[in-house]
Every structure is written in structure tokens, then in C-alpha cells.
GROMACS .gro file of C-alpha atoms in nm:
model
  496
    1UNK     CA    1  20.405   5.668   1.258
    2UNK     CA    2  20.216   5.992   1.314
    3UNK     CA    3  19.911   5.769   1.437
    4UNK     CA    4  20.131   5.683   1.734
    5UNK     CA    5  20.258   6.020   1.816
    6UNK     CA    6  19.956   6.255   1.775
    7UNK     CA    7  19.783   6.208   2.097
    8UNK     CA    8  20.091   6.185   2.327
    9UNK     CA    9  20.237   6.481   2.111
   10UNK     CA   10  19.919   6.681   2.210
   11UNK     CA   11  19.892   6.578   2.556
   12UNK     CA   12  20.255   6.694   2.626
   13UNK     CA   13  20.187   7.043   2.418
   14UNK     CA   14  19.879   7.117   2.669
   15UNK     CA   15  20.087   7.064   2.960
   16UNK     CA   16  20.343   7.287   2.816
   17UNK     CA   17  20.060   7.543   2.732
   18UNK     CA   18  19.977   7.567   3.088
   19UNK     CA   19  20.317   7.620   3.200
   20UNK     CA   20  20.374   7.917   2.965
   21UNK     CA   21  20.051   8.058   2.981
   22UNK     CA   22  19.982   8.096   3.350
   23UNK     CA   23  20.235   8.400   3.432
   24UNK     CA   24  20.058   8.601   3.171
   25UNK     CA   25  19.741   8.493   3.301
   26UNK     CA   26  19.773   8.575   3.628
   27UNK     CA   27  19.859   8.909   3.559
   28UNK     CA   28  19.544   8.967   3.347
   29UNK     CA   29  19.373   8.833   3.620
   30UNK     CA   30  19.462   9.048   3.873
   31UNK     CA   31  19.501   9.383   3.670
   32UNK     CA   32  19.222   9.617   3.813
   33UNK     CA   33  19.221   9.763   3.454
   34UNK     CA   34  19.134   9.447   3.238
   35UNK     CA   35  19.042   9.158   3.481
   36UNK     CA   36  18.668   9.209   3.425
   37UNK     CA   37  18.627   8.997   3.756
   38UNK     CA   38  18.598   9.231   4.067
   39UNK     CA   39  18.689   8.910   4.289
   40UNK     CA   40  19.029   8.875   4.128
   41UNK     CA   41  19.188   9.187   4.132
   42UNK     CA   42  19.233   9.184   4.498
   43UNK     CA   43  19.368   8.848   4.545
   44UNK     CA   44  19.630   8.786   4.803
   45UNK     CA   45  19.959   8.637   4.746
   46UNK     CA   46  19.851   8.331   4.913
   47UNK     CA   47  19.546   8.301   4.681
   48UNK     CA   48  19.749   8.388   4.365
   49UNK     CA   49  19.996   8.102   4.471
   50UNK     CA   50  19.691   7.880   4.509
   51UNK     CA   51  19.580   7.954   4.143
   52UNK     CA   52  19.920   7.898   3.994
   53UNK     CA   53  19.939   7.550   4.198
   54UNK     CA   54  19.605   7.425   4.164
   55UNK     CA   55  19.690   7.271   3.822
   56UNK     CA   56  19.994   7.080   4.019
   57UNK     CA   57  19.790   6.966   4.269
   58UNK     CA   58  19.550   6.828   4.024
   59UNK     CA   59  19.855   6.662   3.830
   60UNK     CA   60  19.987   6.496   4.166
   61UNK     CA   61  19.624   6.383   4.201
   62UNK     CA   62  19.610   6.245   3.824
   63UNK     CA   63  19.927   6.069   3.872
   64UNK     CA   64  19.805   5.900   4.190
   65UNK     CA   65  19.487   5.798   3.992
   66UNK     CA   66  19.705   5.633   3.753
   67UNK     CA   67  19.887   5.414   4.000
   68UNK     CA   68  19.535   5.246   4.054
   69UNK     CA   69  19.362   5.301   3.706
   70UNK     CA   70  19.655   5.291   3.450
   71UNK     CA   71  19.665   4.927   3.404
   72UNK     CA   72  19.281   4.886   3.412
   73UNK     CA   73  19.173   5.130   3.158
   74UNK     CA   74  19.523   5.126   2.931
   75UNK     CA   75  19.729   5.393   2.788
   76UNK     CA   76  19.474   5.496   2.509
   77UNK     CA   77  19.211   5.517   2.809
   78UNK     CA   78  19.425   5.752   2.996
   79UNK     CA   79  19.492   5.944   2.699
   80UNK     CA   80  19.133   5.989   2.598
   81UNK     CA   81  19.057   6.067   2.973
   82UNK     CA   82  19.348   6.331   2.974
   83UNK     CA   83  19.172   6.513   2.683
   84UNK     CA   84  18.833   6.527   2.811
   85UNK     CA   85  18.977   6.666   3.150
   86UNK     CA   86  19.204   6.919   2.977
   87UNK     CA   87  18.883   7.048   2.777
   88UNK     CA   88  18.649   7.051   3.089
   89UNK     CA   89  18.917   7.209   3.283
   90UNK     CA   90  18.981   7.481   3.037
   91UNK     CA   91  18.616   7.570   2.985
   92UNK     CA   92  18.557   7.578   3.356
   93UNK     CA   93  18.889   7.810   3.407
   94UNK     CA   94  18.805   8.019   3.137
   95UNK     CA   95  18.443   8.073   3.259
   96UNK     CA   96  18.500   8.085   3.620
   97UNK     CA   97  18.291   8.337   3.827
   98UNK     CA   98  18.451   8.307   4.142
   99UNK     CA   99  18.800   8.207   4.292
  100UNK     CA  100  18.659   7.865   4.404
  101UNK     CA  101  18.537   7.774   4.064
  102UNK     CA  102  18.873   7.898   3.918
  103UNK     CA  103  19.057   7.653   4.129
  104UNK     CA  104  18.848   7.383   4.044
  105UNK     CA  105  18.903   7.430   3.665
  106UNK     CA  106  19.257   7.472   3.735
  107UNK     CA  107  19.258   7.153   3.947
  108UNK     CA  108  19.053   6.944   3.672
  109UNK     CA  109  19.314   7.073   3.405
  110UNK     CA  110  19.576   6.912   3.617
  111UNK     CA  111  19.410   6.604   3.649
  112UNK     CA  112  19.460   6.589   3.257
  113UNK     CA  113  19.820   6.660   3.302
  114UNK     CA  114  19.877   6.378   3.558
  115UNK     CA  115  19.708   6.134   3.322
  116UNK     CA  116  19.855   6.251   2.999
  117UNK     CA  117  20.225   6.271   3.157
  118UNK     CA  118  20.195   5.916   3.272
  119UNK     CA  119  20.032   5.758   2.968
  120UNK     CA  120  20.249   5.900   2.675
  121UNK     CA  121  20.580   5.785   2.766
  122UNK     CA  122  20.439   5.456   2.825
  123UNK     CA  123  20.237   5.427   2.514
  124UNK     CA  124  20.531   5.543   2.274
  125UNK     CA  125  20.759   5.327   2.422
  126UNK     CA  126  20.524   5.023   2.389
  127UNK     CA  127  20.440   5.103   2.027
  128UNK     CA  128  20.717   5.256   1.876
  129UNK     CA  129  20.979   5.045   1.700
  130UNK     CA  130  21.294   5.053   1.885
  131UNK     CA  131  21.474   5.216   1.581
  132UNK     CA  132  21.270   5.567   1.614
  133UNK     CA  133  21.149   5.497   2.009
  134UNK     CA  134  21.404   5.755   2.141
  135UNK     CA  135  21.315   6.008   1.853
  136UNK     CA  136  20.959   5.986   1.905
  137UNK     CA  137  20.962   6.010   2.292
  138UNK     CA  138  21.244   6.313   2.276
  139UNK     CA  139  21.015   6.489   2.037
  140UNK     CA  140  20.721   6.458   2.269
  141UNK     CA  141  20.947   6.675   2.501
  142UNK     CA  142  20.972   6.907   2.203
  143UNK     CA  143  20.631   6.936   2.192
  144UNK     CA  144  20.615   7.042   2.558
  145UNK     CA  145  20.842   7.295   2.483
  146UNK     CA  146  20.656   7.424   2.182
  147UNK     CA  147  20.336   7.435   2.413
  148UNK     CA  148  20.549   7.658   2.671
  149UNK     CA  149  20.642   7.868   2.384
  150UNK     CA  150  20.268   7.891   2.282
  151UNK     CA  151  20.162   7.988   2.626
  152UNK     CA  152  20.425   8.270   2.615
  153UNK     CA  153  20.291   8.407   2.259
  154UNK     CA  154  19.926   8.353   2.384
  155UNK     CA  155  20.003   8.578   2.687
  156UNK     CA  156  20.174   8.825   2.511
  157UNK     CA  157  19.885   8.857   2.291
  158UNK     CA  158  19.629   8.869   2.548
  159UNK     CA  159  19.768   9.000   2.834
  160UNK     CA  160  19.644   9.362   2.801
  161UNK     CA  161  19.280   9.261   2.668
  162UNK     CA  162  18.975   9.276   2.874
  163UNK     CA  163  18.922   8.945   3.029
  164UNK     CA  164  19.248   8.836   2.880
  165UNK     CA  165  19.295   8.565   3.135
  166UNK     CA  166  18.972   8.396   3.003
  167UNK     CA  167  19.091   8.370   2.638
  168UNK     CA  168  19.431   8.245   2.768
  169UNK     CA  169  19.341   7.972   2.983
  170UNK     CA  170  19.018   7.903   2.763
  171UNK     CA  171  19.198   7.848   2.467
  172UNK     CA  172  19.324   7.495   2.569
  173UNK     CA  173  18.979   7.374   2.552
  174UNK     CA  174  18.968   7.302   2.160
  175UNK     CA  175  19.285   7.089   2.151
  176UNK     CA  176  19.189   6.913   2.456
  177UNK     CA  177  18.880   6.789   2.272
  178UNK     CA  178  19.087   6.717   1.975
  179UNK     CA  179  19.302   6.496   2.196
  180UNK     CA  180  19.020   6.309   2.344
  181UNK     CA  181  18.859   6.260   2.010
  182UNK     CA  182  19.160   6.165   1.826
  183UNK     CA  183  19.299   5.910   2.090
  184UNK     CA  184  18.934   5.747   2.094
  185UNK     CA  185  18.899   5.712   1.723
  186UNK     CA  186  19.239   5.694   1.554
  187UNK     CA  187  19.480   5.592   1.821
  188UNK     CA  188  19.542   5.214   1.825
  189UNK     CA  189  19.579   5.048   2.197
  190UNK     CA  190  19.924   4.944   2.310
  191UNK     CA  191  19.978   4.568   2.201
  192UNK     CA  192  20.179   4.508   2.486
  193UNK     CA  193  19.914   4.644   2.716
  194UNK     CA  194  19.659   4.428   2.556
  195UNK     CA  195  19.884   4.132   2.605
  196UNK     CA  196  19.943   4.214   2.999
  197UNK     CA  197  19.570   4.274   3.031
  198UNK     CA  198  19.490   3.940   2.903
  199UNK     CA  199  19.309   4.044   2.591
  200UNK     CA  200  19.501   3.788   2.350
  201UNK     CA  201  19.726   3.776   2.095
  202UNK     CA  202  19.442   3.853   1.838
  203UNK     CA  203  19.380   4.177   1.963
  204UNK     CA  204  19.754   4.245   2.018
  205UNK     CA  205  19.818   4.158   1.679
  206UNK     CA  206  19.548   4.390   1.517
  207UNK     CA  207  19.665   4.700   1.741
  208UNK     CA  208  20.036   4.635   1.630
  209UNK     CA  209  19.925   4.598   1.262
  210UNK     CA  210  19.759   4.944   1.286
  211UNK     CA  211  20.055   5.104   1.507
  212UNK     CA  212  20.294   5.007   1.222
  213UNK     CA  213  20.043   5.156   0.948
  214UNK     CA  214  20.191   5.180   0.601
  215UNK     CA  215  20.503   5.071   0.684
  216UNK     CA  216  20.361   4.737   0.823
  217UNK     CA  217  20.623   4.473   0.780
  218UNK     CA  218  20.572   4.127   0.656
  219UNK     CA  219  20.374   3.893   0.845
  220UNK     CA  220  20.673   3.672   0.954
  221UNK     CA  221  20.822   3.990   1.061
  222UNK     CA  222  20.506   4.134   1.259
  223UNK     CA  223  20.476   3.775   1.411
  224UNK     CA  224  20.826   3.766   1.530
  225UNK     CA  225  20.800   4.113   1.690
  226UNK     CA  226  20.481   3.987   1.846
  227UNK     CA  227  20.615   3.664   1.983
  228UNK     CA  228  20.880   3.890   2.160
  229UNK     CA  229  20.618   4.089   2.317
  230UNK     CA  230  20.409   3.810   2.442
  231UNK     CA  231  20.736   3.643   2.584
  232UNK     CA  232  20.731   3.878   2.867
  233UNK     CA  233  20.347   3.921   2.910
  234UNK     CA  234  20.229   3.738   3.203
  235UNK     CA  235  19.878   3.777   3.070
  236UNK     CA  236  19.823   3.495   2.815
  237UNK     CA  237  19.716   3.142   2.818
  238UNK     CA  238  19.900   2.854   2.717
  239UNK     CA  239  19.770   2.847   2.350
  240UNK     CA  240  19.860   3.212   2.325
  241UNK     CA  241  19.527   3.285   2.117
  242UNK     CA  242  19.263   3.301   2.392
  243UNK     CA  243  19.389   3.448   2.709
  244UNK     CA  244  19.320   3.362   3.079
  245UNK     CA  245  19.233   3.636   3.325
  246UNK     CA  246  19.522   3.904   3.345
  247UNK     CA  247  19.735   3.862   3.665
  248UNK     CA  248  19.707   4.144   3.889
  249UNK     CA  249  19.965   4.425   3.876
  250UNK     CA  250  20.239   4.421   4.139
  251UNK     CA  251  20.198   4.597   4.464
  252UNK     CA  252  20.389   4.897   4.616
  253UNK     CA  253  20.561   4.626   4.828
  254UNK     CA  254  20.649   4.414   4.517
  255UNK     CA  255  20.792   4.698   4.318
  256UNK     CA  256  21.042   4.789   4.603
  257UNK     CA  257  21.115   4.454   4.720
  258UNK     CA  258  21.149   4.215   4.386
  259UNK     CA  259  21.491   4.243   4.235
  260UNK     CA  260  21.414   4.280   3.883
  261UNK     CA  261  21.143   4.576   3.966
  262UNK     CA  262  21.340   4.742   4.231
  263UNK     CA  263  21.649   4.846   4.034
  264UNK     CA  264  21.474   5.010   3.737
  265UNK     CA  265  21.222   5.180   3.988
  266UNK     CA  266  21.459   5.334   4.180
  267UNK     CA  267  21.659   5.452   3.866
  268UNK     CA  268  21.354   5.580   3.745
  269UNK     CA  269  21.273   5.765   4.080
  270UNK     CA  270  21.625   5.899   4.110
  271UNK     CA  271  21.614   6.039   3.755
  272UNK     CA  272  21.299   6.233   3.780
  273UNK     CA  273  21.409   6.386   4.122
  274UNK     CA  274  21.741   6.489   3.987
  275UNK     CA  275  21.575   6.655   3.685
  276UNK     CA  276  21.362   6.860   3.933
  277UNK     CA  277  21.655   6.928   4.189
  278UNK     CA  278  21.882   7.046   3.911
  279UNK     CA  279  21.618   7.169   3.687
  280UNK     CA  280  21.483   7.502   3.504
  281UNK     CA  281  21.202   7.590   3.762
  282UNK     CA  282  21.433   7.661   4.025
  283UNK     CA  283  21.755   7.786   3.824
  284UNK     CA  284  21.541   8.004   3.599
  285UNK     CA  285  21.386   8.182   3.912
  286UNK     CA  286  21.677   8.451   3.867
  287UNK     CA  287  21.676   8.449   3.497
  288UNK     CA  288  21.477   8.812   3.458
  289UNK     CA  289  21.768   8.944   3.690
  290UNK     CA  290  22.010   8.798   3.456
  291UNK     CA  291  21.862   8.923   3.171
  292UNK     CA  292  21.817   9.296   3.318
  293UNK     CA  293  22.166   9.287   3.421
  294UNK     CA  294  22.259   9.242   3.031
  295UNK     CA  295  22.044   9.549   2.919
  296UNK     CA  296  21.716   9.369   2.867
  297UNK     CA  297  21.431   9.595   3.021
  298UNK     CA  298  21.227   9.426   3.280
  299UNK     CA  299  20.890   9.554   3.167
  300UNK     CA  300  20.824   9.605   2.792
  301UNK     CA  301  21.077   9.357   2.670
  302UNK     CA  302  20.972   9.069   2.937
  303UNK     CA  303  20.738   8.880   2.694
  304UNK     CA  304  20.975   8.895   2.418
  305UNK     CA  305  21.254   8.743   2.625
  306UNK     CA  306  21.048   8.472   2.767
  307UNK     CA  307  20.956   8.383   2.407
  308UNK     CA  308  21.324   8.391   2.295
  309UNK     CA  309  21.401   8.143   2.574
  310UNK     CA  310  21.148   7.929   2.490
  311UNK     CA  311  21.209   7.920   2.128
  312UNK     CA  312  21.588   7.857   2.217
  313UNK     CA  313  21.481   7.552   2.465
  314UNK     CA  314  21.273   7.423   2.133
  315UNK     CA  315  21.603   7.443   1.931
  316UNK     CA  316  21.796   7.278   2.179
  317UNK     CA  317  21.550   6.983   2.204
  318UNK     CA  318  21.558   6.955   1.839
  319UNK     CA  319  21.930   6.853   1.899
  320UNK     CA  320  21.816   6.595   2.145
  321UNK     CA  321  21.566   6.446   1.880
  322UNK     CA  322  21.769   6.437   1.587
  323UNK     CA  323  22.087   6.266   1.787
  324UNK     CA  324  21.945   6.048   2.060
  325UNK     CA  325  21.918   5.712   1.824
  326UNK     CA  326  22.253   5.778   1.716
  327UNK     CA  327  22.444   5.890   1.992
  328UNK     CA  328  22.251   5.716   2.265
  329UNK     CA  329  22.096   5.793   2.585
  330UNK     CA  330  22.405   5.771   2.806
  331UNK     CA  331  22.647   6.010   2.623
  332UNK     CA  332  22.381   6.289   2.596
  333UNK     CA  333  22.274   6.265   2.965
  334UNK     CA  334  22.601   6.238   3.123
  335UNK     CA  335  22.757   6.493   2.885
  336UNK     CA  336  22.435   6.728   2.917
  337UNK     CA  337  22.418   6.701   3.281
  338UNK     CA  338  22.810   6.774   3.316
  339UNK     CA  339  22.773   7.071   3.100
  340UNK     CA  340  22.495   7.177   3.313
  341UNK     CA  341  22.701   7.158   3.610
  342UNK     CA  342  22.982   7.360   3.433
  343UNK     CA  343  22.746   7.610   3.345
  344UNK     CA  344  22.602   7.675   3.672
  345UNK     CA  345  22.933   7.722   3.843
  346UNK     CA  346  23.028   7.986   3.593
  347UNK     CA  347  22.705   8.139   3.650
  348UNK     CA  348  22.743   8.141   4.008
  349UNK     CA  349  23.096   8.308   3.958
  350UNK     CA  350  22.979   8.576   3.733
  351UNK     CA  351  22.678   8.677   3.984
  352UNK     CA  352  22.924   8.685   4.258
  353UNK     CA  353  23.143   8.920   4.048
  354UNK     CA  354  22.857   9.131   3.979
  355UNK     CA  355  22.744   9.154   4.340
  356UNK     CA  356  23.090   9.246   4.428
  357UNK     CA  357  23.102   9.539   4.160
  358UNK     CA  358  22.789   9.653   4.275
  359UNK     CA  359  22.877   9.651   4.638
  360UNK     CA  360  23.218   9.836   4.542
  361UNK     CA  361  23.028  10.105   4.348
  362UNK     CA  362  22.784  10.138   4.613
  363UNK     CA  363  23.077  10.170   4.874
  364UNK     CA  364  23.265  10.412   4.663
  365UNK     CA  365  23.203  10.738   4.879
  366UNK     CA  366  22.934  11.002   4.919
  367UNK     CA  367  22.617  11.125   4.717
  368UNK     CA  368  22.825  11.286   4.476
  369UNK     CA  369  23.026  10.978   4.403
  370UNK     CA  370  22.690  10.763   4.372
  371UNK     CA  371  22.548  10.999   4.135
  372UNK     CA  372  22.869  11.000   3.924
  373UNK     CA  373  22.838  10.610   3.911
  374UNK     CA  374  22.510  10.629   3.819
  375UNK     CA  375  22.548  10.855   3.546
  376UNK     CA  376  22.847  10.655   3.408
  377UNK     CA  377  22.649  10.337   3.410
  378UNK     CA  378  22.347  10.505   3.233
  379UNK     CA  379  22.601  10.511   2.952
  380UNK     CA  380  22.800  10.222   2.963
  381UNK     CA  381  22.729   9.883   2.821
  382UNK     CA  382  22.652   9.589   3.076
  383UNK     CA  383  22.988   9.479   3.247
  384UNK     CA  384  23.148   9.179   3.105
  385UNK     CA  385  23.028   8.938   3.381
  386UNK     CA  386  22.639   9.009   3.288
  387UNK     CA  387  22.706   8.887   2.956
  388UNK     CA  388  22.915   8.576   3.079
  389UNK     CA  389  22.614   8.528   3.297
  390UNK     CA  390  22.379   8.530   3.013
  391UNK     CA  391  22.595   8.281   2.807
  392UNK     CA  392  22.606   8.042   3.100
  393UNK     CA  393  22.231   8.056   3.142
  394UNK     CA  394  22.180   7.982   2.791
  395UNK     CA  395  22.448   7.691   2.796
  396UNK     CA  396  22.251   7.546   3.075
  397UNK     CA  397  21.926   7.570   2.918
  398UNK     CA  398  22.054   7.390   2.590
  399UNK     CA  399  22.230   7.131   2.820
  400UNK     CA  400  21.921   7.049   3.007
  401UNK     CA  401  21.707   7.033   2.688
  402UNK     CA  402  21.940   6.757   2.524
  403UNK     CA  403  22.005   6.554   2.828
  404UNK     CA  404  21.765   6.591   3.165
  405UNK     CA  405  21.451   6.715   2.965
  406UNK     CA  406  21.386   6.464   2.686
  407UNK     CA  407  21.601   6.162   2.810
  408UNK     CA  408  21.456   6.139   3.175
  409UNK     CA  409  21.098   6.067   3.028
  410UNK     CA  410  21.256   5.839   2.754
  411UNK     CA  411  21.408   5.629   3.010
  412UNK     CA  412  21.120   5.604   3.220
  413UNK     CA  413  20.903   5.487   2.927
  414UNK     CA  414  21.172   5.219   2.843
  415UNK     CA  415  21.333   5.077   3.165
  416UNK     CA  416  21.006   4.926   3.354
  417UNK     CA  417  20.935   4.572   3.309
  418UNK     CA  418  20.596   4.533   3.111
  419UNK     CA  419  20.428   4.372   3.417
  420UNK     CA  420  20.520   4.703   3.646
  421UNK     CA  421  20.536   4.961   3.396
  422UNK     CA  422  20.204   5.108   3.452
  423UNK     CA  423  20.238   5.139   3.834
  424UNK     CA  424  20.611   5.227   3.846
  425UNK     CA  425  20.566   5.495   3.565
  426UNK     CA  426  20.238   5.634   3.787
  427UNK     CA  427  20.512   5.653   4.074
  428UNK     CA  428  20.773   5.832   3.868
  429UNK     CA  429  20.515   6.082   3.749
  430UNK     CA  430  20.408   6.141   4.102
  431UNK     CA  431  20.748   6.172   4.233
  432UNK     CA  432  20.829   6.425   3.953
  433UNK     CA  433  20.539   6.646   4.029
  434UNK     CA  434  20.607   6.603   4.426
  435UNK     CA  435  20.983   6.702   4.367
  436UNK     CA  436  20.853   6.999   4.147
  437UNK     CA  437  20.633   7.118   4.478
  438UNK     CA  438  20.873   7.034   4.726
  439UNK     CA  439  21.162   7.239   4.530
  440UNK     CA  440  20.911   7.545   4.474
  441UNK     CA  441  20.829   7.533   4.833
  442UNK     CA  442  21.191   7.538   4.977
  443UNK     CA  443  21.348   7.765   4.697
  444UNK     CA  444  21.201   8.099   4.821
  445UNK     CA  445  21.361   8.068   5.172
  446UNK     CA  446  21.684   7.914   5.028
  447UNK     CA  447  21.724   8.214   4.772
  448UNK     CA  448  21.655   8.470   5.024
  449UNK     CA  449  21.895   8.331   5.268
  450UNK     CA  450  22.173   8.239   5.031
  451UNK     CA  451  22.137   8.481   4.757
  452UNK     CA  452  22.177   8.357   4.339
  453UNK     CA  453  22.540   8.325   4.344
  454UNK     CA  454  22.527   8.036   4.623
  455UNK     CA  455  22.197   7.889   4.480
  456UNK     CA  456  22.356   7.839   4.156
  457UNK     CA  457  22.677   7.690   4.326
  458UNK     CA  458  22.438   7.442   4.516
  459UNK     CA  459  22.277   7.323   4.168
  460UNK     CA  460  22.620   7.298   4.028
  461UNK     CA  461  22.702   7.049   4.294
  462UNK     CA  462  22.392   6.856   4.272
  463UNK     CA  463  22.443   6.846   3.883
  464UNK     CA  464  22.789   6.700   3.926
  465UNK     CA  465  22.672   6.439   4.158
  466UNK     CA  466  22.408   6.325   3.913
  467UNK     CA  467  22.629   6.305   3.648
  468UNK     CA  468  22.848   6.071   3.825
  469UNK     CA  469  22.552   5.864   3.965
  470UNK     CA  470  22.411   5.834   3.610
  471UNK     CA  471  22.764   5.710   3.491
  472UNK     CA  472  22.774   5.416   3.718
  473UNK     CA  473  22.394   5.319   3.694
  474UNK     CA  474  22.227   5.409   3.390
  475UNK     CA  475  22.263   5.158   3.089
  476UNK     CA  476  22.236   5.204   2.720
  477UNK     CA  477  21.897   5.127   2.571
  478UNK     CA  478  21.956   5.272   2.251
  479UNK     CA  479  21.831   5.016   1.956
  480UNK     CA  480  21.736   4.751   2.223
  481UNK     CA  481  21.364   4.621   2.227
  482UNK     CA  482  21.146   4.658   2.577
  483UNK     CA  483  21.210   4.286   2.604
  484UNK     CA  484  21.599   4.315   2.575
  485UNK     CA  485  21.604   4.613   2.790
  486UNK     CA  486  21.382   4.422   3.067
  487UNK     CA  487  21.631   4.137   3.017
  488UNK     CA  488  21.932   4.363   3.115
  489UNK     CA  489  21.770   4.463   3.481
  490UNK     CA  490  21.677   4.095   3.516
  491UNK     CA  491  22.028   3.993   3.434
  492UNK     CA  492  22.170   4.234   3.683
  493UNK     CA  493  21.895   4.139   3.969
  494UNK     CA  494  22.036   3.765   3.966
  495UNK     CA  495  22.362   3.902   4.020
  496UNK     CA  496  22.262   4.094   4.339
   0.00000   0.00000   0.00000
């Protein structure tokens, strides 16, 4: 089973690494003392934002490319290309001698992110047995979180070194090469993609045998599994051994108009949008303030707090990995998102209480009173509201990591019909990064106008609405083959 999982997991870890490493690398890049690049220490806020978002722009472009190329080069081909782009981008970023070259390197790395995040869930879903499919795709999310933690640790270790940003970003070059080489040499192609691409049953049978490895079932069981796969493929010939030309993939118009494509497409897109508009890139914006109010130093302890939060996310993801194929997708998703909503409501109330208390202290009267309040505060423990806010924030993070975090991408890998999986998954990936960019753009003015309490309250309402919509629209896919899941949507489309 490791041969199926190694390349997608490494692709996810390298995506997470960029998330965790970038904040520390940017601090090092702009440092007048440690940067080692005179052009970098005077970056404007707009240029700094461009450095951070260049990989997101590349990921958007990579997702768009996957829509056209994904079904042509296959899941394995995408993973090979992703590894090469990761490595080239890391080398270019770490060796950049100017801002344009740095942006080019970041965008190249982002292209690898777009391809890897498209290929990984589809590949694991198409090759893993139904009994462990949820575990493996959820575990890939765990590797993303592990990559974030590794990025935090790399930043903490190198941020104060001369040219530390080159080490932080450049360190991804070697694992990128390992991904490309491992995917090319050791990763079997998806047997379902081989059937879809018109490569025939013989090639699919050999790929399936490699995918099952030492635990390969007997020939009769293998043939039964292959026959079920081929029943939904549109690229086989009548005799099943030699194939006709592969049919053209569905167009965008087909995806939104054909009933058996439309429902899973809209469900998948809805999940990735909900993941972003209730997600941690936005909610955790105020996390440093929440921890600071509980007594954590904003400077010296910031890296330790970030790493501790990353470790907590990893542990919470482990809960999802251990339970998703036992408890099921629906209970974890509905329960987790409902818990997110409740935690956000508590966080909003705690933040509002802290704001009111601070305002009351400030208006207590006169300079002498302010000095007395400040002196008392310096000796007192953080107020109860601050610790409630910390507990609510951690509850939110844990609930996200057992629900939206892993299960969104698990369902994206499962619910699309084989004929549409490549392009529908590309649209989901593109929508994910697009929603991420939109939220990142809209959030600062929202936060400036409304403040943290109202922002958390808004996210709580959105999460509650998401839980209701999930309960009414997401089917349980635990233990079902991809063909059985496809039949669920085909049956529901006939009822429309």
C-alpha cells in the first residue's frame, strides 16, 4: 500500500511546507541584517504580498492546466511533473538574485502545487481498496499538516541565519526531486485512468496487480475488481482486451448540464468553497492576538506557539485518519462543521467580552486610574475570557481537522464519475485556490470594518449553514467502490 501513497503524500507535504515556511522566509528576506540581498530588505508591502501570493497564482495556473492536461498525461504523469516543478521552483527561489527571479521561482513552485493537489486525491481514490480509501486520502491531509509543521520548524531554525530565506525555501528542492523520481520509477499508473484512456484491460490489470502489491488478491478477485472498473469506463473496445480510441473528456458544458455529472460537480465545488469561507486561513488571522491575550509573548514565543498549533492540527488530523473508514464521512463532516460553528460563536462572545472589558478599563478615569489598571494587569493572570477564547480556537482547529480539512478532498476524490473525474477534480482544485484568493482579498477590509468578534460571528453563521446543507446533500460513501458511488449519483440524476 505504501507504493500507492508515497508520491501523493510527499506532494501534499511539499504544499504544506510552503504554507508553514513562507512567513518565516519573508521575515528573513526583508531583514536588513540577515537577508544578504540588498534589493530585498526594502520591499514594499505590495511587493511582499506578491512574494507570498506568487505560489498561489502558480497553483491557480497549475489547476487550470490540469483541466486540459490531466486526462492526457494521467495521474502518475501529473505527480512526476509536480515533483519536477517543486524542485525547479525551490532551486530558483533559493538562488534568486532579484525580485522578478524570486517571483518566477515562487510561481513555478505553485504550478507544482496545482498539479499535485489535483492528482493526489484522484490517484489515491482510483487505486486504493474501498476499505482503506478514506484512511489514505485523510492521511494525505495529515502529511499536508506535517509539511506545515516542518515549515514552521525550518523557519524557526533558519530565520535568524544569514540568507536564511534561501535555506528555508530552497530546502524543498531535494524532496521535490524524490517525488518526481519516485512517481516515475515506483508508482504504478491508475488502472481506472488506463481504462478511461483506452489503454486496454491488459495494462489496467498489470497496474492493478502492482497497486495491490504483496497483498494482491487471488486472480478471480482481481478480475472481478477489474471488471467492475471497466464497466464504468468508456474507453474499451467490445472484446475488452484491445481498446478503441479513448473518448473525448466531457466539456465544461457537459459537466454543468449532464445530470450525472452536474450533481457531484456542484457538491464538490460547494464543499471546497465552504472549506475556504469557514477555513483557517481567515479564522486564524487573529490567532496571534488570541494567544497574546492569554499571556504568550508576541515576539520570542511566536514561533513556538505556531509550531505547537501545527502539532495540535496534526494530532487532530490523526483522529480523522483513524476513524473515517469506521465512523463514516457524513458523521465526521456534519459533526465537525457544527462544532466549528459553536466554537466560533464562543470565540466571538469571548472576544467581545475582552473588548468590552478593555474599553471599561480605559474609561475608568484619569491617568492615575490608567496607571493603576496597568500595574494591576501586569501582576494578574489573563482574564477568563482570554482563556475561553484560546480553548474555543483550539476546538475550532480540531473540529476543522476532523471534518473539512481531510474529508472535503476525500469526497472530491470519490464522488466524480470516472469519465469526468479529471476535469471535475481540476475545477474543484481551481475553485479551492480561487476561493482562497478571494477570501484573502476580502478579509482585511472586513476585519478592519467589523473587528474580530463580528468576523468570528459571521464565520459561525456560515459554518452552521454549511452543516445544514451537508446534511441534506452529502451521501455516505464509506466502504463503497467508486463504481457504487457513481451509481448513487446516476440513480439520483434519473429522479431529477
